[in-house]
Short mmCIF file of C-alpha atoms in Angstrom, two decimals:
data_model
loop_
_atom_site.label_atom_id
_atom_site.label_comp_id
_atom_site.label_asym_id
_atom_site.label_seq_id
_atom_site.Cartn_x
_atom_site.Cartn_y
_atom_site.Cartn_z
CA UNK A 1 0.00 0.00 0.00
CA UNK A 2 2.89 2.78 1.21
CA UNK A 3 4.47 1.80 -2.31
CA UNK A 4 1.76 2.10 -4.04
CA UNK A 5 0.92 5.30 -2.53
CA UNK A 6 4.68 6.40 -3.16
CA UNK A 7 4.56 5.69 -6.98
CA UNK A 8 1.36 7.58 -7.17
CA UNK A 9 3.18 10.19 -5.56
CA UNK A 10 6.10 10.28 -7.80
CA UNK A 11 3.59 9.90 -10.62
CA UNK A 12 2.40 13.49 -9.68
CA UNK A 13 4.93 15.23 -8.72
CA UNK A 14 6.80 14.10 -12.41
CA UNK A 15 3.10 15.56 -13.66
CA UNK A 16 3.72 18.26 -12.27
CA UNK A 17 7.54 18.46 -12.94
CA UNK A 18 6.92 18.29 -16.72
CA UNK A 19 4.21 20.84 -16.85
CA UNK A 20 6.19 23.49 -14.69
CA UNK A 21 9.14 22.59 -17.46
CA UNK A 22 6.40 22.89 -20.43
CA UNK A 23 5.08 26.56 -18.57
CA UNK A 24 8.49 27.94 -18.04
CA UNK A 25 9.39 26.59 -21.57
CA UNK A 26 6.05 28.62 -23.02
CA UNK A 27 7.12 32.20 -20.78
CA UNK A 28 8.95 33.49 -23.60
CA UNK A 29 6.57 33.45 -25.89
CA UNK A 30 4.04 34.59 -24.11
CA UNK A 31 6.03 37.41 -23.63
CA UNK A 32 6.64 38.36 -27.10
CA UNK A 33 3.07 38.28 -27.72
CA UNK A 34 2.47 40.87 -25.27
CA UNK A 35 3.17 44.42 -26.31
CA UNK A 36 6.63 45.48 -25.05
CA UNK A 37 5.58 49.14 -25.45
CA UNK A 38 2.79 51.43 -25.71
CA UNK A 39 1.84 53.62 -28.79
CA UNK A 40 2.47 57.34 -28.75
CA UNK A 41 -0.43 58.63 -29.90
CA UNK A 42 -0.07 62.68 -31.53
CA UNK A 43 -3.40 64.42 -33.22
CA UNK A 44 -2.82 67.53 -35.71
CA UNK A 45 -5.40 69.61 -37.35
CA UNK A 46 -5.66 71.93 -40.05
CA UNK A 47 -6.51 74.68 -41.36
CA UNK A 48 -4.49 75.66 -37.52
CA UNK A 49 -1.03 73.93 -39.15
CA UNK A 50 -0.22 71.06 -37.18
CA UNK A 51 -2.10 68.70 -39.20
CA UNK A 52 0.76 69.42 -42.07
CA UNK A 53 3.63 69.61 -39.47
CA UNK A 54 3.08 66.72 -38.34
CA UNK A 55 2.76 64.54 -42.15
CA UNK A 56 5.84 66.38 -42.61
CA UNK A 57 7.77 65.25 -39.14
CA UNK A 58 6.31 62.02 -39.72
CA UNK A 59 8.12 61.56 -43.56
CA UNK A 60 11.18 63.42 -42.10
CA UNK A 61 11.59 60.50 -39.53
CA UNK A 62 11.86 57.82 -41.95
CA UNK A 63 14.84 55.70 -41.72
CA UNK A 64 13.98 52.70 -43.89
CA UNK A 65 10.90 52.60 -45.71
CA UNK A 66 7.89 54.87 -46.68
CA UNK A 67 4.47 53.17 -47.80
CA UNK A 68 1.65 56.33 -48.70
CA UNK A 69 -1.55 55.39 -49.78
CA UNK A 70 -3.44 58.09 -51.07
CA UNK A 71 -7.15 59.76 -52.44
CA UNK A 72 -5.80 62.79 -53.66
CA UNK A 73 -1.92 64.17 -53.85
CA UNK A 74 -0.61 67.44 -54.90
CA UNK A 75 1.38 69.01 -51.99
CA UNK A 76 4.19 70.30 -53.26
CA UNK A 77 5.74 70.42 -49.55
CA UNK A 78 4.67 66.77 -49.09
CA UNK A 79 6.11 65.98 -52.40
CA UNK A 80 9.50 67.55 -51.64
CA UNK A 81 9.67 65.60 -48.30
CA UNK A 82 8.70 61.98 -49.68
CA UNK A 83 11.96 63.21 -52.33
CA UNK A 84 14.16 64.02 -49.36
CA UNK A 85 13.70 60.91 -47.54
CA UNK A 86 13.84 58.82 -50.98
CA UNK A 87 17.48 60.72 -51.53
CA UNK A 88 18.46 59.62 -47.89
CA UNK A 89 18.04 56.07 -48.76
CA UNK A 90 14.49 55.42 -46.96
CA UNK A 91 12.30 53.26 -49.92
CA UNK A 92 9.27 55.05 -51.03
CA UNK A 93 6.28 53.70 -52.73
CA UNK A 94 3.08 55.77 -53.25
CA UNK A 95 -0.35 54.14 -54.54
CA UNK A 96 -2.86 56.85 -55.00
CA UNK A 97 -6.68 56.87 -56.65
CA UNK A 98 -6.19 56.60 -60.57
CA UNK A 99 -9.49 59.03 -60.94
CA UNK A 100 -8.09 61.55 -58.16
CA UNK A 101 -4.63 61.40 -60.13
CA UNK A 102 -5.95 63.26 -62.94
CA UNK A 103 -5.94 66.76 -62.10
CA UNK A 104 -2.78 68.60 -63.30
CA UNK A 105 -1.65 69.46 -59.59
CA UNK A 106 -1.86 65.49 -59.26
CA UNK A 107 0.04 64.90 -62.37
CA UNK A 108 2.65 66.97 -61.34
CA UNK A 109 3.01 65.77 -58.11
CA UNK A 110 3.13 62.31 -59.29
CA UNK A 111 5.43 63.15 -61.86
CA UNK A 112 7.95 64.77 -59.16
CA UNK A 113 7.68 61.29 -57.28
CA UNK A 114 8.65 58.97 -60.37
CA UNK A 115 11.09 61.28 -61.83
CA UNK A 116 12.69 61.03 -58.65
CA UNK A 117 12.68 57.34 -58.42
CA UNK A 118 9.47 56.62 -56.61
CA UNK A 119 7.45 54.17 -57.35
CA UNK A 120 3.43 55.31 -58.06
CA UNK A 121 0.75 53.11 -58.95
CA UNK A 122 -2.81 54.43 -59.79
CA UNK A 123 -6.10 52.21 -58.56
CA UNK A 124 -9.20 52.14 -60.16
CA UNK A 125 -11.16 48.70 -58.82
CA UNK A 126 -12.64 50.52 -56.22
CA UNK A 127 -15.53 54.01 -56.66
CA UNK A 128 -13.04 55.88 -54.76
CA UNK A 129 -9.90 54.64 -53.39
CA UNK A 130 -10.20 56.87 -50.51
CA UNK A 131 -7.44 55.84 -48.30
CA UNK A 132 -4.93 58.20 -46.80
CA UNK A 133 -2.22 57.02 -44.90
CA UNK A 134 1.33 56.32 -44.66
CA UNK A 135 3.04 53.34 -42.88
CA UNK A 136 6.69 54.00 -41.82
CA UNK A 137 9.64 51.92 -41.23
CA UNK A 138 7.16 48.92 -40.16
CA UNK A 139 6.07 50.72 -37.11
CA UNK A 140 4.45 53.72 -37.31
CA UNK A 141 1.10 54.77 -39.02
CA UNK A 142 -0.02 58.26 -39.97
CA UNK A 143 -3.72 58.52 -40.86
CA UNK A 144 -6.96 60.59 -40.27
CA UNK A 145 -9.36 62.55 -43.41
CA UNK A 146 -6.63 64.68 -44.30
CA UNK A 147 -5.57 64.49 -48.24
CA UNK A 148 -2.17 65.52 -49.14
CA UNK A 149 -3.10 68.62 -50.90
CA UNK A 150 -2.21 71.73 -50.08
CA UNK A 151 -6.13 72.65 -49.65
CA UNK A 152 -6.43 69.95 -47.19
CA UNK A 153 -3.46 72.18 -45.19
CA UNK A 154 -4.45 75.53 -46.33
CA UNK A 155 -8.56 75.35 -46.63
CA UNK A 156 -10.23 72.21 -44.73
CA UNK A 157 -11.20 71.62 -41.54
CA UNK A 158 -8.79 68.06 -41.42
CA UNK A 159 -7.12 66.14 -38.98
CA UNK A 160 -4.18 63.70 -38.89
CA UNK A 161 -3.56 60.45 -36.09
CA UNK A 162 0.28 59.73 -35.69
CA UNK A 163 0.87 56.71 -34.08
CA UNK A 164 4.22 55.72 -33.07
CA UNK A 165 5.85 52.85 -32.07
CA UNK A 166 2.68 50.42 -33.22
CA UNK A 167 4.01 47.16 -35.03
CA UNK A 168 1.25 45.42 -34.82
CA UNK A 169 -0.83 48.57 -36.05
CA UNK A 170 1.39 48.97 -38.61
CA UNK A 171 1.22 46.02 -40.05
CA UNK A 172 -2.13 46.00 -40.59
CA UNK A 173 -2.10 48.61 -42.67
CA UNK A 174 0.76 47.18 -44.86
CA UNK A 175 -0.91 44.68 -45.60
CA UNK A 176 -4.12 46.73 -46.93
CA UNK A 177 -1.60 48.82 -48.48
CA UNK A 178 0.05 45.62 -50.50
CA UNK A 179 -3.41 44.28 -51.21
CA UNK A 180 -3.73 47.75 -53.18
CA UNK A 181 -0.02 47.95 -54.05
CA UNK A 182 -0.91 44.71 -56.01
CA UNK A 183 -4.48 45.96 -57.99
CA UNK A 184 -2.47 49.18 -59.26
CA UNK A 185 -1.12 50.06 -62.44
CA UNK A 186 2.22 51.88 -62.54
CA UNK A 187 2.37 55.78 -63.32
CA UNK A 188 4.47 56.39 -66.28
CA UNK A 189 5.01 60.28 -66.16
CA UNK A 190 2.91 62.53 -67.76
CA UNK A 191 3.74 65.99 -69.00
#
């Protein structure tokens, strides 16, 4: 009886000893599932300016890679800055509304991009391809109702969502921005 006892004994404590082993063997990975940081969260607005400041911070903080999906794009100063960072090695890829892209401020603007090495692809399966965000270096997503016109700076009542240090964010909205990355046509300039 006292050995049978004892092996039932050992029986659970080597229960026990495997699934403290398989829990402490699981830890890490629990851990990387859990967020290791939390968002920083900024708001702009415009017509007041900061809606445009902070598009502009957000492209000038680029270190690797830009992804811009866009409704409508003619800002000049946006332009400019998506050139800047493509000249200081960060990969830039734009895909913007094929309708929205034919205005001549949008041709231009386009134009600037590919002539400076920027990929641009136009998308037309959708009424409106309305989106207008950026995703940066994997990790950070810039978004809200503001266009990147100069009117949406200058005129509108607009705002703009940075959101910093979101991976998981972030990659949602690659991968919406691939899925339309993938339905567009390339820009070939225009003049």
């Amino acid at each position: 009886m006292i050995s049978q006892m004892s092996w039932k004994a050992d029986r659970t404590v080597n229960m026990m000893r495997v699934f403290l082993l398989a829990a402490i063997a699981l830890l890490p990975a629990a851990a990387a599932a859990q967020p290791t940081a939390t968002c920083a969260v900024e708001a702009g607005f415009s017509p007041e300016g900061s809606a445009s400041a902070l598009v502009l911070r957000a492209i000038g903080s680029a270190r690797e890679s830009i992804r811009l999906a866009a409704y409508l794009f003619t800002s000049p100063d946006i332009a400019r800055a998506l050139i800047a960072a493509r000249r200081k090695g960060v990969d830039v890829q734009a895909v913007v509304d094929r309708e929205g892209a034919k205005n001549a401020a949008s041709r231009a603007a386009l134009n600037l991009l590919a002539g400076a090495g920027i990929p641009v692809r136009t998308v037309s399966g959708y009424a409106i391809h309305h989106d207008k965000y950026m995703v940066i270096d994997g990790a950070t997503v810039q978004t809200g109702s503001f266009n990147y016109t100069a009117a949406a700076a200058r005129d509108n009542s607009e705002n703009v969502l940075l959101a910093s240090a979101c991976p998981a964010l972030a990659r949602q909205y690659l991968e919406h921005w691939q899925s339309r990355w993938r339905q567009g046509v390339g820009w070939r300039l225009k003049y």
